[in-house]
mmCIF file of C-alpha atoms in Angstrom:
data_model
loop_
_atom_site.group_PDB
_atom_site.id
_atom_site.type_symbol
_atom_site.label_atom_id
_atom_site.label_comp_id
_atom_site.label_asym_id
_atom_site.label_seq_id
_atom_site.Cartn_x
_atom_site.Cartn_y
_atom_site.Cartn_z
ATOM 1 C CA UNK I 4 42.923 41.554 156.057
ATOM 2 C CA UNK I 5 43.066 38.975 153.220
ATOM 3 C CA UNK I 6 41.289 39.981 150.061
ATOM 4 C CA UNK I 7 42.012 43.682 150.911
ATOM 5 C CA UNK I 8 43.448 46.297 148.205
ATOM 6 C CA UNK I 9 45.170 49.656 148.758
ATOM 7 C CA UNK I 10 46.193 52.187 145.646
ATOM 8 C CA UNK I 11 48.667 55.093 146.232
ATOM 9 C CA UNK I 12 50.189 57.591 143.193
ATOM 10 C CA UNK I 13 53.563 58.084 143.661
ATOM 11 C CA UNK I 14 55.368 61.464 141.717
ATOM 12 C CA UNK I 15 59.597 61.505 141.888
ATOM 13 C CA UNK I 16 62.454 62.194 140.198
ATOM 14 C CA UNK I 17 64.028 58.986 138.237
ATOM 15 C CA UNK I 18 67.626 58.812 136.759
ATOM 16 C CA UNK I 19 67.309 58.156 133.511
ATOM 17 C CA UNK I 20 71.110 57.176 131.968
ATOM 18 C CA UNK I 21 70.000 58.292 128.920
ATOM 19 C CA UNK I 22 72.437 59.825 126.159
ATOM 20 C CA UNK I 23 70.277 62.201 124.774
ATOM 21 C CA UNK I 24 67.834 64.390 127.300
ATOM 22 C CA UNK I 25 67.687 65.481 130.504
ATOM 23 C CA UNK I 26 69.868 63.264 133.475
ATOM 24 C CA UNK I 27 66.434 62.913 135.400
ATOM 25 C CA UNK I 28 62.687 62.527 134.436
ATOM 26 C CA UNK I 29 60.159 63.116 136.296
ATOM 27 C CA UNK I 30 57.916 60.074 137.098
ATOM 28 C CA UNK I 31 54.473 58.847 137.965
ATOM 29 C CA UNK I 32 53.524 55.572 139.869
ATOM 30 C CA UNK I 33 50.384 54.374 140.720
ATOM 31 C CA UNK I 34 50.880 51.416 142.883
ATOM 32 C CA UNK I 35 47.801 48.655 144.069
ATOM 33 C CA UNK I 36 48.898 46.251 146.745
ATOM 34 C CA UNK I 37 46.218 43.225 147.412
ATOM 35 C CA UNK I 38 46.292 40.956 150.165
ATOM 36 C CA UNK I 39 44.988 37.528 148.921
ATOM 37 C CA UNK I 40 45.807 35.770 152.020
ATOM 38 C CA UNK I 41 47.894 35.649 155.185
ATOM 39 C CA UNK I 42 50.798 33.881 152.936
ATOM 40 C CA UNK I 43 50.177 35.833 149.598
ATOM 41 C CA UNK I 44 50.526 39.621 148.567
ATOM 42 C CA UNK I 45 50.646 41.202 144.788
ATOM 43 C CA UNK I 46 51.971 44.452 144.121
ATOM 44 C CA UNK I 47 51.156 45.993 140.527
ATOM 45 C CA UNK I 48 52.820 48.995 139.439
ATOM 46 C CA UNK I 49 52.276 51.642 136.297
ATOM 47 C CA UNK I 50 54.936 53.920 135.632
ATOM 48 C CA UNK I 51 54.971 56.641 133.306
ATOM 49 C CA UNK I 52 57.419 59.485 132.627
ATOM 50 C CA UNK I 53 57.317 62.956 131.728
ATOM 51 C CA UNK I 54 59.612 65.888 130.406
ATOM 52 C CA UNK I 55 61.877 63.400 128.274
ATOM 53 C CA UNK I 56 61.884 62.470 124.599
ATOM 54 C CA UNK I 57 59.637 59.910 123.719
ATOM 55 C CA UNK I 58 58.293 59.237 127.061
ATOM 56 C CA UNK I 59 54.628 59.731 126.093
ATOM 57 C CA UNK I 60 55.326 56.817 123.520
ATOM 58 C CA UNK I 61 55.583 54.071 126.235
ATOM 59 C CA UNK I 62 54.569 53.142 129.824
ATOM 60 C CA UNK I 63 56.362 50.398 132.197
ATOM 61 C CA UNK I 64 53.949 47.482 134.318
ATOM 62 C CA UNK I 65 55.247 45.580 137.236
ATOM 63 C CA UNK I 66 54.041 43.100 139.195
ATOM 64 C CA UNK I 67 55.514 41.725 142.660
ATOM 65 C CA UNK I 68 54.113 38.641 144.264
ATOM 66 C CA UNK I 69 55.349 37.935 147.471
ATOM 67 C CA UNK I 70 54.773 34.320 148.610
ATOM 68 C CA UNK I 71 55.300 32.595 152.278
ATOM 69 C CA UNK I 72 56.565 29.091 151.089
ATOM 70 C CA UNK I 73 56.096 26.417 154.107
ATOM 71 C CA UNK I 74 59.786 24.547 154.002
ATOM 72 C CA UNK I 75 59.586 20.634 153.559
ATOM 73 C CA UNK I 76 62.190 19.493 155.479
ATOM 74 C CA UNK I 77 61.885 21.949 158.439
ATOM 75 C CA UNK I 78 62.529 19.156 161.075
ATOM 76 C CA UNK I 79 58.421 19.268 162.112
ATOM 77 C CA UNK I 80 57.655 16.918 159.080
ATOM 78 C CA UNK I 81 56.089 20.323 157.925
ATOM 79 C CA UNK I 82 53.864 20.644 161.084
ATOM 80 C CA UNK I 83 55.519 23.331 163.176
ATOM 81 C CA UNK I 84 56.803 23.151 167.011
ATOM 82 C CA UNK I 85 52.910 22.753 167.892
ATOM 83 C CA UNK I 86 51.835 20.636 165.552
ATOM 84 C CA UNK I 87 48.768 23.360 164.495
ATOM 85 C CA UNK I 88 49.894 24.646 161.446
ATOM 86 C CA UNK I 89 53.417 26.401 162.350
ATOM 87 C CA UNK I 90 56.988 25.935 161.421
ATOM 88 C CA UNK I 91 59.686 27.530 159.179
ATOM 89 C CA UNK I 92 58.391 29.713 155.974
ATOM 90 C CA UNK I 93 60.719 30.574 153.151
ATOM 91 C CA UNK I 94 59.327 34.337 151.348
ATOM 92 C CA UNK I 95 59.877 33.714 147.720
ATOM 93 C CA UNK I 96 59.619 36.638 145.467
ATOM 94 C CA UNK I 97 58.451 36.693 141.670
ATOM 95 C CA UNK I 98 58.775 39.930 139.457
ATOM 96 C CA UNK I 99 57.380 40.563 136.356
ATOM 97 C CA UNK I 100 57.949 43.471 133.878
ATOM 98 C CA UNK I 101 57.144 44.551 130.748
ATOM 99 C CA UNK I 102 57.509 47.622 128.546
ATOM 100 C CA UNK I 103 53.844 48.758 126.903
ATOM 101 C CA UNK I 104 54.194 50.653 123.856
ATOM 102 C CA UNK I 105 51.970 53.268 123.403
ATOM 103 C CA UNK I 106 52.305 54.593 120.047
ATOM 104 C CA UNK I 107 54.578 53.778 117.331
ATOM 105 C CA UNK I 108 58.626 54.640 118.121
ATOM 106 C CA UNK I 109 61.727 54.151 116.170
ATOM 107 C CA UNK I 110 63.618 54.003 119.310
ATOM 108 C CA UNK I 111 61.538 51.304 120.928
ATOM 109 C CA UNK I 112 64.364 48.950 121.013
ATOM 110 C CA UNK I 113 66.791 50.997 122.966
ATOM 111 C CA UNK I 114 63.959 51.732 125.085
ATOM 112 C CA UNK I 115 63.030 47.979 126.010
ATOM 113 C CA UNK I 116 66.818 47.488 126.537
ATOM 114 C CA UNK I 117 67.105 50.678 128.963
ATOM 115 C CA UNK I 118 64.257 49.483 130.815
ATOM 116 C CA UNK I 119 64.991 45.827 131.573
ATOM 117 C CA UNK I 120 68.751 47.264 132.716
ATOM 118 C CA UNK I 121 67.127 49.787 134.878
ATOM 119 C CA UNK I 122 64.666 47.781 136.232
ATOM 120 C CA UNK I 123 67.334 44.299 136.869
ATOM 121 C CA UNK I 124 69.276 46.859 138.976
ATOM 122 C CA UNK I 125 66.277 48.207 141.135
ATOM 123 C CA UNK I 126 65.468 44.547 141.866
ATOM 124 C CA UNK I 127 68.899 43.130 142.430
ATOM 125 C CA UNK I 128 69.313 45.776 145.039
ATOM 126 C CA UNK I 129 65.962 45.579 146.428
ATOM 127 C CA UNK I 130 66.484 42.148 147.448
ATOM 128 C CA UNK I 131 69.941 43.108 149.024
ATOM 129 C CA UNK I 132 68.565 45.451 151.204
ATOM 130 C CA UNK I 133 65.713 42.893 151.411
ATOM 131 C CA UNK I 134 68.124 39.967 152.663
ATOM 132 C CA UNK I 135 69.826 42.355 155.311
ATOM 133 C CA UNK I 136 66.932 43.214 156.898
ATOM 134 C CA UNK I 137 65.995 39.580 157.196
ATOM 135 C CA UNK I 138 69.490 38.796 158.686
ATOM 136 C CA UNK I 139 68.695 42.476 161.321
ATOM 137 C CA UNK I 140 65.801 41.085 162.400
ATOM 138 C CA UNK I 141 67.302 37.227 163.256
ATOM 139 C CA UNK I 142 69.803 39.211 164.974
ATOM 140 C CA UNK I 143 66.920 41.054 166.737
ATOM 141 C CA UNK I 144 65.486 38.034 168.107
ATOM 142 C CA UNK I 145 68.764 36.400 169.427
ATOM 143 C CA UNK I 146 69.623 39.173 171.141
ATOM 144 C CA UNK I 147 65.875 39.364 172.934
ATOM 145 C CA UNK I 148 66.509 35.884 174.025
ATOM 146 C CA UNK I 149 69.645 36.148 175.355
ATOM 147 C CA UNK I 150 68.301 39.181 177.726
ATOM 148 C CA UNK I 151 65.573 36.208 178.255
ATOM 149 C CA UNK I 152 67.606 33.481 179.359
ATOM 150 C CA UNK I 153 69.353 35.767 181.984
ATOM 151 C CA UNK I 154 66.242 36.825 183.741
ATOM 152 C CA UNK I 155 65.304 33.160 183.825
ATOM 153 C CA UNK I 156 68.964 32.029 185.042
ATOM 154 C CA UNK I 157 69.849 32.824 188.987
ATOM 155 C CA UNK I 158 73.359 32.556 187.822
ATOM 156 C CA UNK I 159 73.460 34.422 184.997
ATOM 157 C CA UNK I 160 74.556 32.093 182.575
ATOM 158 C CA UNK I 161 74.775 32.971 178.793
ATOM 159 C CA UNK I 162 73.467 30.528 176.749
ATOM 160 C CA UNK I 163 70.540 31.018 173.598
ATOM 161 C CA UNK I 164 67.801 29.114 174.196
ATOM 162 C CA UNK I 165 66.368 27.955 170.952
ATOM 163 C CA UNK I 166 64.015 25.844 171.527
ATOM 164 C CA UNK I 167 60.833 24.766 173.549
ATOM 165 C CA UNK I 168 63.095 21.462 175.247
ATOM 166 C CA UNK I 169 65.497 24.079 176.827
ATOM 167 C CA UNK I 170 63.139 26.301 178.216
ATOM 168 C CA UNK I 171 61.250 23.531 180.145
ATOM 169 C CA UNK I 172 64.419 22.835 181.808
ATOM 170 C CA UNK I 173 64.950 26.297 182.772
ATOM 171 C CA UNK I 174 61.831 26.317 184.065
ATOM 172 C CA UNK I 175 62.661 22.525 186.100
ATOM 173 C CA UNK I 176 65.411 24.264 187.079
ATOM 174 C CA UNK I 177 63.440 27.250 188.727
ATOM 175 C CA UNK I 178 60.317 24.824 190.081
ATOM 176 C CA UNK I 179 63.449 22.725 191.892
ATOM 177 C CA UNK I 180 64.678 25.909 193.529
ATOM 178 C CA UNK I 181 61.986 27.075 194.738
ATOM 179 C CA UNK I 182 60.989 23.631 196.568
ATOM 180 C CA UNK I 183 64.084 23.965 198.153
ATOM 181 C CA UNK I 184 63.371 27.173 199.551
ATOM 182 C CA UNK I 185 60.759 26.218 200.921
ATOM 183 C CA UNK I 186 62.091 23.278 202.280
ATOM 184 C CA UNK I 187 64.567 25.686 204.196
ATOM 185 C CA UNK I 188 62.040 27.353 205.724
ATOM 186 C CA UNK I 189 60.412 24.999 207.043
ATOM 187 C CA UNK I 190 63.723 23.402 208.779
ATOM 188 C CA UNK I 191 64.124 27.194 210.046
ATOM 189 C CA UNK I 192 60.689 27.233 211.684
ATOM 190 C CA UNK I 193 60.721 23.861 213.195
ATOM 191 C CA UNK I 194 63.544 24.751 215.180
ATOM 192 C CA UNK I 195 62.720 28.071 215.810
ATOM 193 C CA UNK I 196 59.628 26.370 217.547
ATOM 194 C CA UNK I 197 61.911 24.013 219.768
ATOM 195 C CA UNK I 198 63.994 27.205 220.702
ATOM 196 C CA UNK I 199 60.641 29.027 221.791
ATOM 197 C CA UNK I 200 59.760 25.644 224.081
ATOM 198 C CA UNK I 201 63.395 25.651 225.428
ATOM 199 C CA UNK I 202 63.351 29.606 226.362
ATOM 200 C CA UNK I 203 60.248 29.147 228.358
ATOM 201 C CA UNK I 204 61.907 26.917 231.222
ATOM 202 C CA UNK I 205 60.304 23.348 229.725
ATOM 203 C CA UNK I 206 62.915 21.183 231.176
ATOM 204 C CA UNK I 207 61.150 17.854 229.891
ATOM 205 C CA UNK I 208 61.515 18.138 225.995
ATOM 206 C CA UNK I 209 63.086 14.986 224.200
ATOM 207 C CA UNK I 210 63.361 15.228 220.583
ATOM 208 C CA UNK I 211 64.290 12.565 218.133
ATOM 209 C CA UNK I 212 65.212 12.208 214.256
ATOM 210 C CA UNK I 213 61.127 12.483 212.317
ATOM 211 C CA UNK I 214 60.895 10.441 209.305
ATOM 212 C CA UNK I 215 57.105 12.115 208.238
ATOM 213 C CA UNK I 216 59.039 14.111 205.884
ATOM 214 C CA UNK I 217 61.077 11.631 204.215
ATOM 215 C CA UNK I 218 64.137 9.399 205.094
ATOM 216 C CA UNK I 219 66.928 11.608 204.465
ATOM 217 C CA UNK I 220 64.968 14.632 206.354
ATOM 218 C CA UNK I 221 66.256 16.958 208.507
ATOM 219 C CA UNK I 222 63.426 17.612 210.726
ATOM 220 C CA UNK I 223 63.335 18.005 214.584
ATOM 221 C CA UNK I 224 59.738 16.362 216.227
ATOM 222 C CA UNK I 225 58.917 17.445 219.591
ATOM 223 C CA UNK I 226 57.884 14.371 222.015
#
């Protein structure tokens, strides 16, 4: 819900690529989502380290806002498929970090540098893994209406329907079949009724060509 905030501490093991010290460090995160809105979420994190020199002299702050961005030019004038609101979003992410000092350090500049390394990596691959999941779930949803189109499609057709144009005609297409059918069965039944008359000995039935049903019909009237 929008305006909502959630806070979890997170304890791991971080690779530190330090020169002097242990390889890894152990770490703490306490990490606050909040929810400002349907389109809007901020993510702060505190990170502090432990069991490594000088790591009681400093602490890293994040912040992640994650934005839904309406596109301009998304063919809708901005307005969606429905008019109400809809149409193509763009999520635009914005990180900020900073190294907080705690206490005084003669190594604070190789820390700051070791840091904004560290922490360009993490975010350079987040947003990898980020952009691949975006491209899984595309993927996803061509694939779902593919196995939609042939349900819809008597003669199981492949083709991706996109958009809302396509499916009315698949539905045209259906609505015109089906008047057919029962078109069909009613040309079935009126004979099926002349055959009854004629198998019961009726020796005076005429029938002629019935235009009730439309010039081009098919139809049988008894007289």
């Amino acid at each position: 819900p929008p305006n909502s905030t959630r806070e979890r501490t997170l304890t791991f093991n971080t690779l530190t690529k330090s020169y002097f010290g242990p390889a890894y460090a152990k770490a703490t995160k306490i990490q606050r989502a909040t929810q400002l809105s349907k389109h809007l979420l901020v993510i702060e994190n505190q990170t502090q380290l432990s069991e490594v020199p000088f790591s009681d002299r400093f602490k890293v702050l994040e912040r992640w806002v994650v934005e839904a961005v309406k596109n301009k030019n998304d063919g809708n004038g901005g307005r969606g498929s429905g008019g109400g609101g809809g149409g193509l979003y763009t999520c635009k992410l914005t990180v900020h970090a900073e190294v907080i000092m705690i206490s005084h350090c003669r190594f604070e500049p190789q820390i700051r540098k070791k840091a904004a390394e560290t922490f360009t990596d993490l975010t350079t691959g987040w947003c990898k893994l980020a952009t691949k999941a975006l491209e899984a779930t595309k993927e996803q949803k061509r694939k779902r209406l593919r196995n939609e189109e042939r349900h819809l499609f008597d003669d199981g057709t492949d083709t991706v329907v996109d958009d809302t144009s396509a499916r009315r005609q698949i539905r045209s297409k259906k609505s015109r079949g089906a008047t057919e059918s029962e078109l069909i069965a009613k040309h079935h039944k009126k004979f099926q009724e002349l055959e009854d008359l004629i198998s019961h000995g009726d020796g005076g039935i005429e029938v002629m060509h019935s235009i009730k049903a439309g010039a081009h019909s098919a139809f049988a009237e008894v007289l």
